[in-house]
Amino acid sequence: MAELEQGHAPERTLRVCALYPDLMNIYADRGNLLMLERRCSWRGIGFEVAAAGLGEGVDPDAHDLFYLGGGQDRDQRLCALDLVQAKRAALHAAADRGALVLGVCGGYQLLGHRYALGDEEIPGLGLVDLETIRSDGPRLIGNVAIEVDLDGDGTLRTLAGFENHAGRTQLGAGERPLGRVLKGHGNTGSSGAEGIRRDGVIGTYLHGPLLPKNAWFADWLIARALGLRQLAALDDAFEDAAHAEARRAAGV
Ligand code: GLN
């Protein structure tokens, strides 16, 4: 980028807080961060990522996007207890001021009130009104595609990915899903709903990782986080092919 070669600091910087990047990283969900980093740097937008692990607090004002990937029940349990003890108030403050919070699969489940496994209950952040119950039934596994209207203007776009979860997630009556299932299982396997969206708080079961398979969504997050109406176009030949392949795998 010309302005970087001239040694100028980028005008804008996307500041990301990665929550438990080592523990909550199933299906290489951390690749989502790499995708954000690349798409920022290709445009001359700065990118900073700070990790917040077990026992570490977070500054609600220091980041534009808080990210929590997926995890096994065991790792989720560890992180859930820490989230509630060490990070809950800060994440509520961040969401209240409009920061983005993105949770994928196990991370998505922890955005809600609880994840119940038989007699045990893993506490959640309570950022959104949902709860998840681990089912004895089959895991919900496979390629998945959903239709989303992120700007609420009737423009429908597709997110494609891969899901693998034992939990079934029920949204509270006042909540809206992220999207409508086109192919795959989604929140419960039968509701037709996938994920959740309340303002800047977004949860989804889609791994992939999600963003490399859906470059347009990475850009939507960057633009929203930075308050930009439009981002410079990139040569997306590879990204478009990855998206097309993910859709094809899901059968849409
Ligand atoms: N452990 C959770 C479940 O099985 C989430 C799994 C995941 O993140 N892929 O429902």
mmCIF file of C-alpha atoms and ligand atoms in Angstrom:
data_model
loop_
_atom_site.group_PDB
_atom_site.id
_atom_site.type_symbol
_atom_site.label_atom_id
_atom_site.label_comp_id
_atom_site.label_asym_id
_atom_site.label_seq_id
_atom_site.Cartn_x
_atom_site.Cartn_y
_atom_site.Cartn_z
ATOM 1 C CA MET A 1 0.000 0.000 0.000
ATOM 2 C CA ALA A 2 1.439 3.332 -1.074
ATOM 3 C CA GLU A 3 0.721 5.184 2.136
ATOM 4 C CA LEU A 4 2.432 2.495 4.183
ATOM 5 C CA GLU A 5 5.477 2.497 1.928
ATOM 6 C CA GLN A 6 5.784 6.192 2.566
ATOM 7 C CA GLY A 7 5.930 5.415 6.266
ATOM 8 C CA HIS A 8 2.627 7.007 7.181
ATOM 9 C CA ALA A 9 0.623 5.415 9.933
ATOM 10 C CA PRO A 10 -2.709 4.104 8.693
ATOM 11 C CA GLU A 11 -5.567 6.515 9.292
ATOM 12 C CA ARG A 12 -7.759 3.899 10.845
ATOM 13 C CA THR A 13 -7.073 0.797 12.867
ATOM 14 C CA LEU A 14 -9.317 -2.154 13.595
ATOM 15 C CA ARG A 15 -8.687 -3.153 17.206
ATOM 16 C CA VAL A 16 -9.643 -6.731 17.980
ATOM 17 C CA CYS A 17 -9.716 -8.546 21.288
ATOM 18 C CA ALA A 18 -9.353 -12.322 20.838
ATOM 19 C CA LEU A 19 -10.847 -14.123 23.815
ATOM 20 C CA TYR A 20 -9.012 -17.361 24.684
ATOM 21 C CA PRO A 21 -7.464 -17.786 21.225
ATOM 22 C CA ASP A 22 -5.719 -20.999 22.306
ATOM 23 C CA LEU A 23 -8.613 -22.706 24.064
ATOM 24 C CA MET A 24 -11.485 -21.594 21.853
ATOM 25 C CA ASN A 25 -10.066 -22.404 18.453
ATOM 26 C CA ILE A 26 -11.830 -25.487 17.166
ATOM 27 C CA TYR A 27 -11.754 -25.977 13.369
ATOM 28 C CA ALA A 28 -9.071 -23.280 13.270
ATOM 29 C CA ASP A 29 -11.595 -20.579 14.173
ATOM 30 C CA ARG A 30 -8.580 -18.354 14.819
ATOM 31 C CA GLY A 31 -8.330 -18.135 11.021
ATOM 32 C CA ASN A 32 -11.116 -15.583 11.246
ATOM 33 C CA LEU A 33 -8.644 -13.174 12.844
ATOM 34 C CA LEU A 34 -6.116 -13.746 10.080
ATOM 35 C CA MET A 35 -8.790 -12.956 7.530
ATOM 36 C CA LEU A 36 -9.633 -9.663 9.230
ATOM 37 C CA GLU A 37 -5.958 -8.794 9.460
ATOM 38 C CA ARG A 38 -5.310 -9.447 5.770
ATOM 39 C CA ARG A 39 -8.325 -7.587 4.491
ATOM 40 C CA CYS A 40 -7.419 -4.600 6.631
ATOM 41 C CA SER A 41 -3.760 -4.573 5.650
ATOM 42 C CA TRP A 42 -4.519 -4.949 1.922
ATOM 43 C CA ARG A 43 -6.468 -1.717 2.217
ATOM 44 C CA GLY A 44 -3.972 0.182 4.338
ATOM 45 C CA ILE A 45 -6.190 -0.113 7.409
ATOM 46 C CA GLY A 46 -4.286 -0.793 10.615
ATOM 47 C CA PHE A 47 -4.966 -3.947 12.591
ATOM 48 C CA GLU A 48 -4.257 -4.728 16.205
ATOM 49 C CA VAL A 49 -5.114 -7.905 18.015
ATOM 50 C CA ALA A 50 -4.833 -8.393 21.752
ATOM 51 C CA ALA A 51 -5.393 -11.766 23.368
ATOM 52 C CA ALA A 52 -7.315 -12.105 26.604
ATOM 53 C CA GLY A 53 -6.758 -15.465 28.275
ATOM 54 C CA LEU A 54 -7.786 -17.059 31.547
ATOM 55 C CA GLY A 55 -7.647 -14.640 34.466
ATOM 56 C CA GLU A 56 -7.018 -11.579 32.304
ATOM 57 C CA GLY A 57 -9.367 -8.631 32.318
ATOM 58 C CA VAL A 58 -10.455 -6.742 29.215
ATOM 59 C CA ASP A 59 -10.828 -3.022 28.630
ATOM 60 C CA PRO A 60 -14.293 -2.425 27.139
ATOM 61 C CA ASP A 61 -13.171 0.762 25.383
ATOM 62 C CA ALA A 62 -9.921 -0.520 23.903
ATOM 63 C CA HIS A 63 -11.347 -2.738 21.143
ATOM 64 C CA ASP A 64 -13.776 -2.470 18.249
ATOM 65 C CA LEU A 65 -14.488 -6.187 17.999
ATOM 66 C CA PHE A 66 -14.433 -8.931 20.619
ATOM 67 C CA TYR A 67 -14.094 -12.435 19.217
ATOM 68 C CA LEU A 68 -14.770 -15.813 20.811
ATOM 69 C CA GLY A 69 -14.331 -18.995 18.768
ATOM 70 C CA GLY A 70 -15.649 -22.506 19.252
ATOM 71 C CA GLY A 71 -14.517 -25.145 21.682
ATOM 72 C CA GLN A 72 -14.998 -28.582 23.137
ATOM 73 C CA ASP A 73 -17.286 -28.808 26.178
ATOM 74 C CA ARG A 74 -14.217 -29.124 28.451
ATOM 75 C CA ASP A 75 -12.514 -25.963 27.203
ATOM 76 C CA GLN A 76 -15.825 -24.150 27.088
ATOM 77 C CA ARG A 77 -16.382 -24.902 30.768
ATOM 78 C CA LEU A 78 -13.007 -23.396 31.710
ATOM 79 C CA CYS A 79 -13.575 -20.303 29.641
ATOM 80 C CA ALA A 80 -17.182 -19.855 30.724
ATOM 81 C CA LEU A 81 -16.263 -19.658 34.391
ATOM 82 C CA ASP A 82 -13.507 -17.189 33.616
ATOM 83 C CA LEU A 83 -15.708 -15.122 31.306
ATOM 84 C CA VAL A 84 -18.334 -14.719 33.969
ATOM 85 C CA GLN A 85 -15.835 -13.941 36.725
ATOM 86 C CA ALA A 86 -13.241 -11.839 34.968
ATOM 87 C CA LYS A 87 -14.795 -10.386 31.817
ATOM 88 C CA ARG A 88 -18.579 -10.244 32.078
ATOM 89 C CA ALA A 89 -18.979 -6.607 33.149
ATOM 90 C CA ALA A 90 -16.464 -5.371 30.584
ATOM 91 C CA LEU A 91 -18.093 -7.269 27.729
ATOM 92 C CA HIS A 92 -21.518 -5.924 28.679
ATOM 93 C CA ALA A 93 -20.078 -2.410 28.732
ATOM 94 C CA ALA A 94 -18.475 -2.966 25.333
ATOM 95 C CA ALA A 95 -21.701 -4.287 23.800
ATOM 96 C CA ASP A 96 -23.677 -1.425 25.343
ATOM 97 C CA ARG A 97 -21.451 1.147 23.680
ATOM 98 C CA GLY A 98 -21.888 -0.569 20.313
ATOM 99 C CA ALA A 99 -18.697 -2.619 19.983
ATOM 100 C CA LEU A 100 -19.005 -5.797 17.935
ATOM 101 C CA VAL A 101 -19.022 -9.117 19.761
ATOM 102 C CA LEU A 102 -18.745 -12.186 17.510
ATOM 103 C CA GLY A 103 -19.139 -15.682 18.922
ATOM 104 C CA VAL A 104 -18.735 -18.859 16.879
ATOM 105 C CA CYS A 105 -20.293 -22.157 17.988
ATOM 106 C CA GLY A 106 -19.053 -22.777 21.554
ATOM 107 C CA GLY A 107 -18.407 -19.033 21.742
ATOM 108 C CA TYR A 108 -21.896 -18.339 20.449
ATOM 109 C CA GLN A 109 -23.393 -20.587 23.127
ATOM 110 C CA LEU A 110 -21.535 -18.647 25.831
ATOM 111 C CA LEU A 111 -23.107 -15.352 24.728
ATOM 112 C CA GLY A 112 -26.399 -16.603 26.198
ATOM 113 C CA HIS A 113 -27.556 -17.410 29.695
ATOM 114 C CA ARG A 114 -26.375 -20.987 30.037
ATOM 115 C CA TYR A 115 -25.280 -24.191 28.364
ATOM 116 C CA ALA A 116 -26.899 -27.132 30.141
ATOM 117 C CA LEU A 117 -25.288 -30.567 29.964
ATOM 118 C CA GLY A 118 -27.484 -32.989 31.873
ATOM 119 C CA ASP A 119 -27.365 -31.928 35.516
ATOM 120 C CA GLU A 120 -24.526 -29.527 34.925
ATOM 121 C CA GLU A 121 -24.934 -25.930 33.880
ATOM 122 C CA ILE A 122 -22.165 -23.892 32.287
ATOM 123 C CA PRO A 123 -22.869 -20.201 32.876
ATOM 124 C CA GLY A 124 -22.986 -17.754 29.991
ATOM 125 C CA LEU A 125 -22.415 -14.032 29.629
ATOM 126 C CA GLY A 126 -26.083 -13.160 29.259
ATOM 127 C CA LEU A 127 -25.349 -10.669 26.483
ATOM 128 C CA VAL A 128 -28.327 -12.038 24.580
ATOM 129 C CA ASP A 129 -31.428 -13.941 25.589
ATOM 130 C CA LEU A 130 -30.729 -17.537 24.633
ATOM 131 C CA GLU A 131 -29.959 -20.839 26.212
ATOM 132 C CA THR A 132 -28.397 -24.020 24.942
ATOM 133 C CA ILE A 133 -29.132 -27.562 26.003
ATOM 134 C CA ARG A 134 -26.862 -30.435 25.125
ATOM 135 C CA SER A 135 -28.941 -33.135 23.508
ATOM 136 C CA ASP A 136 -28.512 -36.886 23.761
ATOM 137 C CA GLY A 137 -29.595 -37.016 20.154
ATOM 138 C CA PRO A 138 -27.190 -36.948 17.235
ATOM 139 C CA ARG A 139 -24.674 -34.130 16.949
ATOM 140 C CA LEU A 140 -25.713 -31.596 14.357
ATOM 141 C CA ILE A 141 -22.917 -31.918 11.839
ATOM 142 C CA GLY A 142 -22.435 -30.885 8.255
ATOM 143 C CA ASN A 143 -22.121 -28.138 5.720
ATOM 144 C CA VAL A 144 -24.571 -25.345 6.271
ATOM 145 C CA ALA A 145 -25.772 -22.274 4.434
ATOM 146 C CA ILE A 146 -27.941 -19.494 5.782
ATOM 147 C CA GLU A 147 -29.587 -16.422 4.319
ATOM 148 C CA VAL A 148 -29.042 -13.158 6.171
ATOM 149 C CA ASP A 149 -30.272 -9.582 5.929
ATOM 150 C CA LEU A 150 -27.645 -7.787 7.974
ATOM 151 C CA ASP A 151 -28.630 -4.241 7.169
ATOM 152 C CA GLY A 152 -32.347 -4.833 7.522
ATOM 153 C CA ASP A 153 -32.999 -3.428 4.063
ATOM 154 C CA GLY A 154 -34.152 -6.621 2.404
ATOM 155 C CA THR A 155 -30.756 -7.358 0.803
ATOM 156 C CA LEU A 156 -30.382 -11.098 1.288
ATOM 157 C CA ARG A 157 -26.893 -12.588 1.316
ATOM 158 C CA THR A 158 -25.577 -16.061 2.016
ATOM 159 C CA LEU A 159 -23.189 -17.261 4.684
ATOM 160 C CA ALA A 160 -21.794 -20.752 4.187
ATOM 161 C CA GLY A 161 -19.822 -22.882 6.603
ATOM 162 C CA PHE A 162 -19.637 -26.060 8.603
ATOM 163 C CA GLU A 163 -21.387 -26.898 11.872
ATOM 164 C CA ASN A 164 -20.721 -29.545 14.513
ATOM 165 C CA HIS A 165 -22.518 -29.146 17.813
ATOM 166 C CA ALA A 166 -24.306 -31.227 20.385
ATOM 167 C CA GLY A 167 -26.048 -28.191 21.876
ATOM 168 C CA ARG A 168 -29.467 -27.018 20.718
ATOM 169 C CA THR A 169 -29.923 -23.279 21.094
ATOM 170 C CA GLN A 170 -33.277 -21.661 21.829
ATOM 171 C CA LEU A 171 -33.663 -17.915 21.388
ATOM 172 C CA GLY A 172 -35.819 -15.882 23.751
ATOM 173 C CA ALA A 173 -39.074 -14.504 22.351
ATOM 174 C CA GLY A 174 -37.652 -11.039 21.733
ATOM 175 C CA GLU A 175 -34.509 -12.166 19.908
ATOM 176 C CA ARG A 176 -33.902 -12.531 16.182
ATOM 177 C CA PRO A 177 -31.715 -15.153 14.553
ATOM 178 C CA LEU A 178 -28.734 -14.174 12.443
ATOM 179 C CA GLY A 179 -30.273 -15.923 9.475
ATOM 180 C CA ARG A 180 -32.610 -18.472 7.981
ATOM 181 C CA VAL A 181 -31.297 -21.969 7.329
ATOM 182 C CA LEU A 182 -31.096 -22.795 3.638
ATOM 183 C CA LYS A 183 -29.254 -26.086 4.110
ATOM 184 C CA GLY A 184 -28.041 -27.728 7.302
ATOM 185 C CA HIS A 185 -29.269 -27.731 10.902
ATOM 186 C CA GLY A 186 -28.840 -24.328 12.542
ATOM 187 C CA ASN A 187 -29.818 -23.567 16.132
ATOM 188 C CA THR A 188 -31.910 -26.638 16.885
ATOM 189 C CA GLY A 189 -32.052 -28.772 13.765
ATOM 190 C CA SER A 190 -35.715 -27.963 13.255
ATOM 191 C CA SER A 191 -36.461 -24.289 13.916
ATOM 192 C CA GLY A 192 -35.083 -23.004 10.603
ATOM 193 C CA ALA A 193 -33.221 -20.337 12.570
ATOM 194 C CA GLU A 194 -29.453 -19.969 12.739
ATOM 195 C CA GLY A 195 -27.433 -17.862 15.131
ATOM 196 C CA ILE A 196 -28.429 -14.641 16.795
ATOM 197 C CA ARG A 197 -28.078 -10.962 16.055
ATOM 198 C CA ARG A 198 -28.801 -8.148 18.424
ATOM 199 C CA ASP A 199 -27.172 -4.897 17.289
ATOM 200 C CA GLY A 200 -23.421 -5.566 17.423
ATOM 201 C CA VAL A 201 -23.702 -8.916 19.175
ATOM 202 C CA ILE A 202 -23.592 -11.750 16.665
ATOM 203 C CA GLY A 203 -23.483 -15.483 17.286
ATOM 204 C CA THR A 204 -23.401 -18.318 14.777
ATOM 205 C CA TYR A 205 -22.709 -22.029 14.578
ATOM 206 C CA LEU A 206 -20.766 -21.580 11.333
ATOM 207 C CA HIS A 207 -17.138 -22.663 11.393
ATOM 208 C CA GLY A 208 -15.047 -22.935 8.302
ATOM 209 C CA PRO A 209 -13.434 -20.830 9.508
ATOM 210 C CA LEU A 210 -16.358 -18.546 8.867
ATOM 211 C CA LEU A 211 -14.676 -15.463 7.443
ATOM 212 C CA PRO A 212 -12.336 -17.012 4.846
ATOM 213 C CA LYS A 213 -15.411 -18.714 3.389
ATOM 214 C CA ASN A 214 -17.431 -15.500 3.496
ATOM 215 C CA ALA A 215 -15.134 -12.582 2.673
ATOM 216 C CA TRP A 216 -18.094 -10.261 2.241
ATOM 217 C CA PHE A 217 -19.001 -10.825 5.887
ATOM 218 C CA ALA A 218 -15.443 -10.065 7.022
ATOM 219 C CA ASP A 219 -15.762 -6.762 5.161
ATOM 220 C CA TRP A 220 -19.159 -6.084 6.689
ATOM 221 C CA LEU A 221 -17.637 -6.534 10.157
ATOM 222 C CA ILE A 222 -14.654 -4.290 9.363
ATOM 223 C CA ALA A 223 -16.872 -1.556 7.938
ATOM 224 C CA ARG A 224 -19.313 -1.704 10.819
ATOM 225 C CA ALA A 225 -16.572 -1.771 13.450
ATOM 226 C CA LEU A 226 -14.891 1.286 11.936
ATOM 227 C CA GLY A 227 -18.089 3.114 11.058
ATOM 228 C CA LEU A 228 -17.268 3.124 7.332
ATOM 229 C CA ARG A 229 -19.978 3.034 4.693
ATOM 230 C CA GLN A 230 -17.831 1.368 2.093
ATOM 231 C CA LEU A 231 -14.446 -0.310 1.865
ATOM 232 C CA ALA A 232 -12.073 -0.231 -1.091
ATOM 233 C CA ALA A 233 -12.686 -3.164 -3.441
ATOM 234 C CA LEU A 234 -10.116 -5.974 -3.509
ATOM 235 C CA ASP A 235 -9.309 -8.640 -6.069
ATOM 236 C CA ASP A 236 -11.437 -11.398 -4.571
ATOM 237 C CA ALA A 237 -10.955 -14.169 -7.127
ATOM 238 C CA PHE A 238 -9.734 -16.667 -4.512
ATOM 239 C CA GLU A 239 -12.208 -15.509 -1.889
ATOM 240 C CA ASP A 240 -15.103 -15.766 -4.332
ATOM 241 C CA ALA A 241 -13.993 -19.283 -5.256
ATOM 242 C CA ALA A 242 -13.823 -20.264 -1.567
ATOM 243 C CA HIS A 243 -17.313 -18.895 -0.997
ATOM 244 C CA ALA A 244 -18.688 -20.664 -4.062
ATOM 245 C CA GLU A 245 -17.113 -23.929 -2.932
ATOM 246 C CA ALA A 246 -18.576 -23.604 0.582
ATOM 247 C CA ARG A 247 -22.013 -22.961 -0.911
ATOM 248 C CA ARG A 248 -21.618 -25.869 -3.257
ATOM 249 C CA ALA A 249 -20.625 -28.145 -0.372
ATOM 250 C CA ALA A 250 -23.790 -27.094 1.475
ATOM 251 C CA GLY A 251 -25.843 -27.635 -1.665
ATOM 252 C CA VAL A 252 -26.957 -24.108 -2.483
HETATM 253 N N1 GLN B 1 -19.189 -27.963 22.694
HETATM 254 C C1 GLN B 1 -20.257 -27.344 21.988
HETATM 255 C C2 GLN B 1 -21.267 -28.343 21.446
HETATM 256 O O1 GLN B 1 -20.926 -29.461 21.192
HETATM 257 C C3 GLN B 1 -19.716 -26.455 20.876
HETATM 258 C C4 GLN B 1 -18.934 -27.218 19.858
HETATM 259 C C5 GLN B 1 -18.186 -26.351 18.877
HETATM 260 O O2 GLN B 1 -17.731 -25.236 19.185
HETATM 261 N N2 GLN B 1 -17.989 -26.878 17.675
HETATM 262 O O3 GLN B 1 -22.416 -28.009 21.276
#
